[in-house]
Coordinates of C-alpha atoms (C1' of nucleotides) in Angstrom, one line a residue:
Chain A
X1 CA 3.0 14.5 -28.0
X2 CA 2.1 16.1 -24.8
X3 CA 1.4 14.2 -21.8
X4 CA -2.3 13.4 -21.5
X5 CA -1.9 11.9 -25.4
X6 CA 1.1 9.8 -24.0
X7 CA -1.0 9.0 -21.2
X8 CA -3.9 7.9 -23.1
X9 CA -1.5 6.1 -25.8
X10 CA 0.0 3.9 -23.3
X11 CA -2.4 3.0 -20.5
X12 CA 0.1 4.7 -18.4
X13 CA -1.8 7.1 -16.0
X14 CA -0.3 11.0 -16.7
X15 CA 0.4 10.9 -12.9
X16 CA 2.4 7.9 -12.9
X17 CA 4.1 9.0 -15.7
X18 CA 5.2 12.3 -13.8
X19 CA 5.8 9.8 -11.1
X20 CA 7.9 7.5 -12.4
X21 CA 10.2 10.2 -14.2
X22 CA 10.7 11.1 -10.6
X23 CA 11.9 8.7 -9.0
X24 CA 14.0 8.2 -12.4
X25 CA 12.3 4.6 -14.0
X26 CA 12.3 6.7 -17.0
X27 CA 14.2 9.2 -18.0
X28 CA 13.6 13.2 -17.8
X29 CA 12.8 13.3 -21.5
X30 CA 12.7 16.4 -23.9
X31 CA 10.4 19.3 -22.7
X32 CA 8.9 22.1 -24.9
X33 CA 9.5 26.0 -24.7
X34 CA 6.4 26.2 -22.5
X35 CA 7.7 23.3 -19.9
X36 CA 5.4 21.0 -21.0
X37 CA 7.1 17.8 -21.5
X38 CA 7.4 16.1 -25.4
X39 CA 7.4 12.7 -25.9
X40 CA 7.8 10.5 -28.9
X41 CA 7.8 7.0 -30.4
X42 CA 10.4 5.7 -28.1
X43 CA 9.0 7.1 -25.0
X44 CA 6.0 5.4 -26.2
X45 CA 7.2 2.3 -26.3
X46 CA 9.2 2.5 -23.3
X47 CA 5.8 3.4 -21.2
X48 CA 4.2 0.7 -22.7
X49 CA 6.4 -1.5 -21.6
X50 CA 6.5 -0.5 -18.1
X51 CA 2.4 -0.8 -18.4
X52 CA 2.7 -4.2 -19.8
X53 CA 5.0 -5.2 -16.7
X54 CA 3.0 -3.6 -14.1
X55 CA 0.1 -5.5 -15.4
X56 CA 1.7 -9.1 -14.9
X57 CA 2.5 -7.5 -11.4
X58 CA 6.1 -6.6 -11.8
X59 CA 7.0 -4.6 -9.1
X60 CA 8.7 -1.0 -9.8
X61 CA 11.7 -1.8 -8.6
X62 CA 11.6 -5.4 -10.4
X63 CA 10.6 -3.0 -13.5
X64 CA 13.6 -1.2 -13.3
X65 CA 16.1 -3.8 -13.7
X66 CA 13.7 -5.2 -16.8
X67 CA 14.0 -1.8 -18.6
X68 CA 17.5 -2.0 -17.9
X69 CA 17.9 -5.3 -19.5
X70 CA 15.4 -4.0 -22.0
X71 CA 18.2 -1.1 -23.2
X72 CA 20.7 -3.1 -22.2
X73 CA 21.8 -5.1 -26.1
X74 CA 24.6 -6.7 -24.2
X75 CA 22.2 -8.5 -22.1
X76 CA 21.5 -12.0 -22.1
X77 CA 18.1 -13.6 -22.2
X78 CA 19.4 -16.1 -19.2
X79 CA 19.7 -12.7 -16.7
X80 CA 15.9 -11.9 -18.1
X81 CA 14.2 -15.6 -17.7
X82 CA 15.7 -15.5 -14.3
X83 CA 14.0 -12.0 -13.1
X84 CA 10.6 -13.2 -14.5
X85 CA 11.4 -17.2 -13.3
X86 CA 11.8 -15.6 -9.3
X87 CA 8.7 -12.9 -9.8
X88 CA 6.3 -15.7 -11.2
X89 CA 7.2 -17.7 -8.4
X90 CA 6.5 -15.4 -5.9
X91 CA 2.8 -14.9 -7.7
X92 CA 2.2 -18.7 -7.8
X93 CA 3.3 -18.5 -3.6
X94 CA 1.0 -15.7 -3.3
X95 CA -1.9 -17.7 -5.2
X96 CA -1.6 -20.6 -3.1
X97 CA -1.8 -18.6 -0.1
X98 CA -4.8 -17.3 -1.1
X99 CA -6.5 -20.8 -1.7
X100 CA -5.6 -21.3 1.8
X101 CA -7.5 -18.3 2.9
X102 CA -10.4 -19.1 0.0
X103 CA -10.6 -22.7 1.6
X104 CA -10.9 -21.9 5.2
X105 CA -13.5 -19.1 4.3
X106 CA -15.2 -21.3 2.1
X107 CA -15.6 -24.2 5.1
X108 CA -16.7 -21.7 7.6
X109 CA -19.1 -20.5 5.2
X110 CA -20.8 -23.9 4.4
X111 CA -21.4 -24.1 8.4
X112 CA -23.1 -21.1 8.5
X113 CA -26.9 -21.3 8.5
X114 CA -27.1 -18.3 7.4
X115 CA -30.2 -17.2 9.0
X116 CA -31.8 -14.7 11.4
X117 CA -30.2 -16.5 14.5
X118 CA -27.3 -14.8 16.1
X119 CA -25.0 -18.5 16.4
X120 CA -22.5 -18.2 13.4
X121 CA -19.6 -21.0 13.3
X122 CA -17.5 -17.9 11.2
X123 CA -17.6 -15.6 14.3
X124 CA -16.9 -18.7 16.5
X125 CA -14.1 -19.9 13.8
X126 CA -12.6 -16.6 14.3
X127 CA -12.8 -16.5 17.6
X128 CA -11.0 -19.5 17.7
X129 CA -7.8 -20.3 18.5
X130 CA -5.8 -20.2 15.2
X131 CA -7.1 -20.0 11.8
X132 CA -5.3 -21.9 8.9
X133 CA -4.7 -18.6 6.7
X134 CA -1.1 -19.3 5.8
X135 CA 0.0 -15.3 5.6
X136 CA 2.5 -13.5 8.1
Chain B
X1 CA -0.8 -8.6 31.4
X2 CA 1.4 -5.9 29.8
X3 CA 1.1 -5.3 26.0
X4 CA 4.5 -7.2 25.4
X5 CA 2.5 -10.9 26.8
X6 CA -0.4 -9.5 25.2
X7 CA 1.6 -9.7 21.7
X8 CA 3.2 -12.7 22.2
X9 CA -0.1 -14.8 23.0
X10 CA -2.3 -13.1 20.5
X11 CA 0.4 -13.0 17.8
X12 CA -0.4 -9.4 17.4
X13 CA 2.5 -7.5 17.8
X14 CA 2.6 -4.8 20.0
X15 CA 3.2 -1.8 17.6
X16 CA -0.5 -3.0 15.8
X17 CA -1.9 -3.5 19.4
X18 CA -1.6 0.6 20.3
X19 CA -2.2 1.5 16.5
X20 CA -5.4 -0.9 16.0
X21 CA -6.2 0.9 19.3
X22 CA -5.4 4.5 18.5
X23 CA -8.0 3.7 15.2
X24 CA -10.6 2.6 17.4
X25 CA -10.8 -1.2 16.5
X26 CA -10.3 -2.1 19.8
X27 CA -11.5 -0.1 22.8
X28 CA -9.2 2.2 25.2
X29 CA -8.3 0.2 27.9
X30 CA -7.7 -0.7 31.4
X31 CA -4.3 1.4 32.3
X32 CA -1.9 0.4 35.4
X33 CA -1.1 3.1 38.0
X34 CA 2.3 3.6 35.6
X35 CA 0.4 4.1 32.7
X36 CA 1.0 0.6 31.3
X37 CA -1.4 -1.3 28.8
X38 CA -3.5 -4.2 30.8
X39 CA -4.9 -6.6 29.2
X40 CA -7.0 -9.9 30.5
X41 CA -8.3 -12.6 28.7
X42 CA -11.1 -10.4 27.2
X43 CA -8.8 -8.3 25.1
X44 CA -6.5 -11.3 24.4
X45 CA -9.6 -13.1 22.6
X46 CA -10.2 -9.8 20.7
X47 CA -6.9 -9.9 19.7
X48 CA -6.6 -13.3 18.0
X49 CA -10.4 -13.0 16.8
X50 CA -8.3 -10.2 14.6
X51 CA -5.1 -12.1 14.1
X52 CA -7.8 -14.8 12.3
X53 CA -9.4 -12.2 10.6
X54 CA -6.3 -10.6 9.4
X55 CA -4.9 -14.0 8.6
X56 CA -8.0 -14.8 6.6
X57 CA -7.4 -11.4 4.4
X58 CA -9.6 -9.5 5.7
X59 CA -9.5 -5.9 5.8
X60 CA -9.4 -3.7 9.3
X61 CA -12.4 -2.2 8.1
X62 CA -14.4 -5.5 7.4
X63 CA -12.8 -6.7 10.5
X64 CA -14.6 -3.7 12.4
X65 CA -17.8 -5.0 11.3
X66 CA -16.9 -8.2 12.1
X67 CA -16.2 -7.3 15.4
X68 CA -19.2 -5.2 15.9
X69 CA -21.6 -8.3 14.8
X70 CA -19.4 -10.3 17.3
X71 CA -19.9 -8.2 20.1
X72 CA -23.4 -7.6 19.3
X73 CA -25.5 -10.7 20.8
X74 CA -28.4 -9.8 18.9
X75 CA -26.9 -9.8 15.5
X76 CA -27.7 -12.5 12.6
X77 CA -25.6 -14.6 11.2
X78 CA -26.8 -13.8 7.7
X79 CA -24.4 -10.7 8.4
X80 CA -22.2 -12.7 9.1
X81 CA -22.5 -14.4 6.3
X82 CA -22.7 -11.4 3.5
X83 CA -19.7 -9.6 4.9
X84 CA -17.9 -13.1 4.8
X85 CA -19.1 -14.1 1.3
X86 CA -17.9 -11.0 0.1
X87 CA -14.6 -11.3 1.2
X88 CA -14.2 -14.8 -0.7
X89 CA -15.2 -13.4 -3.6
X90 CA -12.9 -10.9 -3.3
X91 CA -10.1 -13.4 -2.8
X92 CA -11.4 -15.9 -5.6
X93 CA -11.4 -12.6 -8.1
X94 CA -8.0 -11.9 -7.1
X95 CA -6.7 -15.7 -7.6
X96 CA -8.3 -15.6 -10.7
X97 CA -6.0 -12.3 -11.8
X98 CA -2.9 -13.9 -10.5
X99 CA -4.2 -17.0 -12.4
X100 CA -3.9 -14.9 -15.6
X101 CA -0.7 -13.5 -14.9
X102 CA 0.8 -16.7 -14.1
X103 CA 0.0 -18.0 -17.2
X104 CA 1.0 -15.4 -19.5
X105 CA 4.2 -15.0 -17.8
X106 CA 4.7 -19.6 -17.8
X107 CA 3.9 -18.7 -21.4
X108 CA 6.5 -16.1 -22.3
X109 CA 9.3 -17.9 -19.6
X110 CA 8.5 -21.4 -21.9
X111 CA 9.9 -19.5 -25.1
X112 CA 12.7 -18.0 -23.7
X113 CA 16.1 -20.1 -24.3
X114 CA 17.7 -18.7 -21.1
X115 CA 21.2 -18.4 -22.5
X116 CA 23.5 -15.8 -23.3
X117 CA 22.3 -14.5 -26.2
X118 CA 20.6 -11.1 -26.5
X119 CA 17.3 -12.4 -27.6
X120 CA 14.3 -12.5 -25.2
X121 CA 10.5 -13.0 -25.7
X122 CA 10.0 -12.1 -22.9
X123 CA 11.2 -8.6 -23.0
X124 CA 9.8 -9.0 -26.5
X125 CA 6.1 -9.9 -25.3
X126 CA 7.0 -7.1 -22.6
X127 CA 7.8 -4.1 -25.4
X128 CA 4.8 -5.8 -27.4
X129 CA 1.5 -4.1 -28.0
X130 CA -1.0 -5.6 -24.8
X131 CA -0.2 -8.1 -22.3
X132 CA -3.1 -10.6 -20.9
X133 CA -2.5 -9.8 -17.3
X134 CA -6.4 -8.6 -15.9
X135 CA -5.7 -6.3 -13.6
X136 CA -6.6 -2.2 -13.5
Chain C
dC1 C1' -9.7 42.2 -26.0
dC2 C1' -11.2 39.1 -22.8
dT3 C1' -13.2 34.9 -21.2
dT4 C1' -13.8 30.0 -21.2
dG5 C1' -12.1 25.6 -21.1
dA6 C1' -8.7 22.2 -21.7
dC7 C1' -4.5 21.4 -21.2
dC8 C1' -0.1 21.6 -18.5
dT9 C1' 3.2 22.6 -14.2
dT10 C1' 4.8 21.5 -9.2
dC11 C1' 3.9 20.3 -4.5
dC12 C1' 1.5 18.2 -0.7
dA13 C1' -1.6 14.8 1.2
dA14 C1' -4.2 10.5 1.5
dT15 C1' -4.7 5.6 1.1
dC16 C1' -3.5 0.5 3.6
dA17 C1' -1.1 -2.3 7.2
dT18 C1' 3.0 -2.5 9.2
dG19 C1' 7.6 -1.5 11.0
dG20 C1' 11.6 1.4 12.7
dG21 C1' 13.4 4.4 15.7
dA22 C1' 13.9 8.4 18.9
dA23 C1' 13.4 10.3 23.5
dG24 C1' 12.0 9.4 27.7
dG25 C1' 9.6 7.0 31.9
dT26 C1' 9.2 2.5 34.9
dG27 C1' 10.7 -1.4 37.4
dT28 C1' 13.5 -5.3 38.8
dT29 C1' 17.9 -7.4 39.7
dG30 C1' 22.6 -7.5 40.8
Chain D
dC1 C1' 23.5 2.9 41.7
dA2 C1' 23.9 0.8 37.2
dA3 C1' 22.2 -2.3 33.8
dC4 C1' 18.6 -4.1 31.4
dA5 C1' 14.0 -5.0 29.9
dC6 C1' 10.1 -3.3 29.7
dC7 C1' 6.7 0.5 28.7
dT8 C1' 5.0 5.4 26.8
dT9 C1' 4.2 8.8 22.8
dC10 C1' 5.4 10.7 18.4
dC11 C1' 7.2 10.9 13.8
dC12 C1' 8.6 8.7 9.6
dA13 C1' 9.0 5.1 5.9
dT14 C1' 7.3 1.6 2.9
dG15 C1' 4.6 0.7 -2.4
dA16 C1' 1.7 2.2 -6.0
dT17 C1' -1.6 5.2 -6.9
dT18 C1' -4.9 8.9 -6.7
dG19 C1' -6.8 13.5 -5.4
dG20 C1' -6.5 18.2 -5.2
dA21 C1' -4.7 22.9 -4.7
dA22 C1' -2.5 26.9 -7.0
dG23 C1' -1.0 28.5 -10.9
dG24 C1' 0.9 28.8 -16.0
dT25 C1' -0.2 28.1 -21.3
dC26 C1' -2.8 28.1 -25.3
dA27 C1' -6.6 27.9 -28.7
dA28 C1' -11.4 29.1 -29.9
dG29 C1' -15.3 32.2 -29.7
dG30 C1' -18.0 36.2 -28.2

DNA sequence: CCTTGACCTTCCAATCATGGGAAGGTGTTG
DNA sequence: CAACACCTTCCCATGATTGGAAGGTCAAGG
């Protein structure tokens, strides 16, 4: 299987597979008398996983130690909960930060007449001193 | 006022000060005989109207628009508005993908028994065919 | 036999917002 | 005069991904 079918099998872009073989997230697999590179079931699986992750917004790095774990038989589930446990908790910090931001927008918005006349109470809240966006 | 006061009372830190300047967000400056940043209370309330924006999530580019219709007296705040608008949906979308990862990952966290056995659903669920996550 | 097109290879660059640090100038204080 | 706290410009790194250039490989069709 050359790379554009394992990129199409997995979701997995055939860039970022390149990619992440070099910076060594997967391994550098089997390659063909031409130089292309070959990959099979288990490669498969393995890229697949790595999509999955990526799309519950796993980090690469945070990937890494789940593929790991992943090959790892020795592991134990408590080591895998708490990886997941600490990344889900930085999403649901992110996601309330956002409803800060959503919140604030949403009130300067409902001042806003919304019209032809230059006077905005967004510009003015921005021009403010201090907006509520949780962040930095 | 050198760059350094400038930072500390807009909460823009000096290294963004030069580089939102060097992108032509701000204008060039007044310099001092040395060659020194100056800054007076016109630039400082640029700088926080962009600390807010950038607080609020908004991009550098949206916040060059924003900062056009601010210094344009004849503008309408129905420009305001859109560009605003936009920006929350943007946000809401994005707390809505979080949302979804979230979940899936409270989902596959609740069936792990976090011990130290082998067995994980989570890397299961991870190594499975398709994860709910939105995103790409 | 040669061309076309669809693959593949590596390498370099851009994105976005920010920070780190080097090398050097300026200015005040002891 | 030295120490220190500023300032200057310039280059590089981050994280994940994409784009593109320049070139090699391979199968089908004229």
């Amino acid at each position: 299987m050359q790379i554009g079918a394992a990129a199409e099998a997995s979701g997995v872009s055939a860039k970022m597979i390149r990619h992440y073989e070099s910076i060594g997230l997967i391994a550098n697999g089997a390659r063909r008398d031409n130089g292309y590179r070959d990959y099979d079931q288990r490669d498969l699986h393995e890229l697949r996983f790595i999509r999955s992750a990526r799309d519950l917004g796993f980090s690469l790095e945070e990937i890494r130690a789940l593929l790991d774990l992943w090959r790892n038989k020795a592991r134990s589930s408590r080591d895998v909960y708490a990886l997941a446990a600490r990344h889900l908790h930085q999403i649901e910090t992110k996601i309330t930060e956002l409803q800060a931001m959503s919140q604030t927008l949403r009130q300067l918005l409902h001042a806003c007449h919304s019209d032809q006349r230059p006077e905005c109470p967004i510009l003015d809240g921005l021009g403010g001193e201090g907006i509520r966006g949780v962040h930095r």
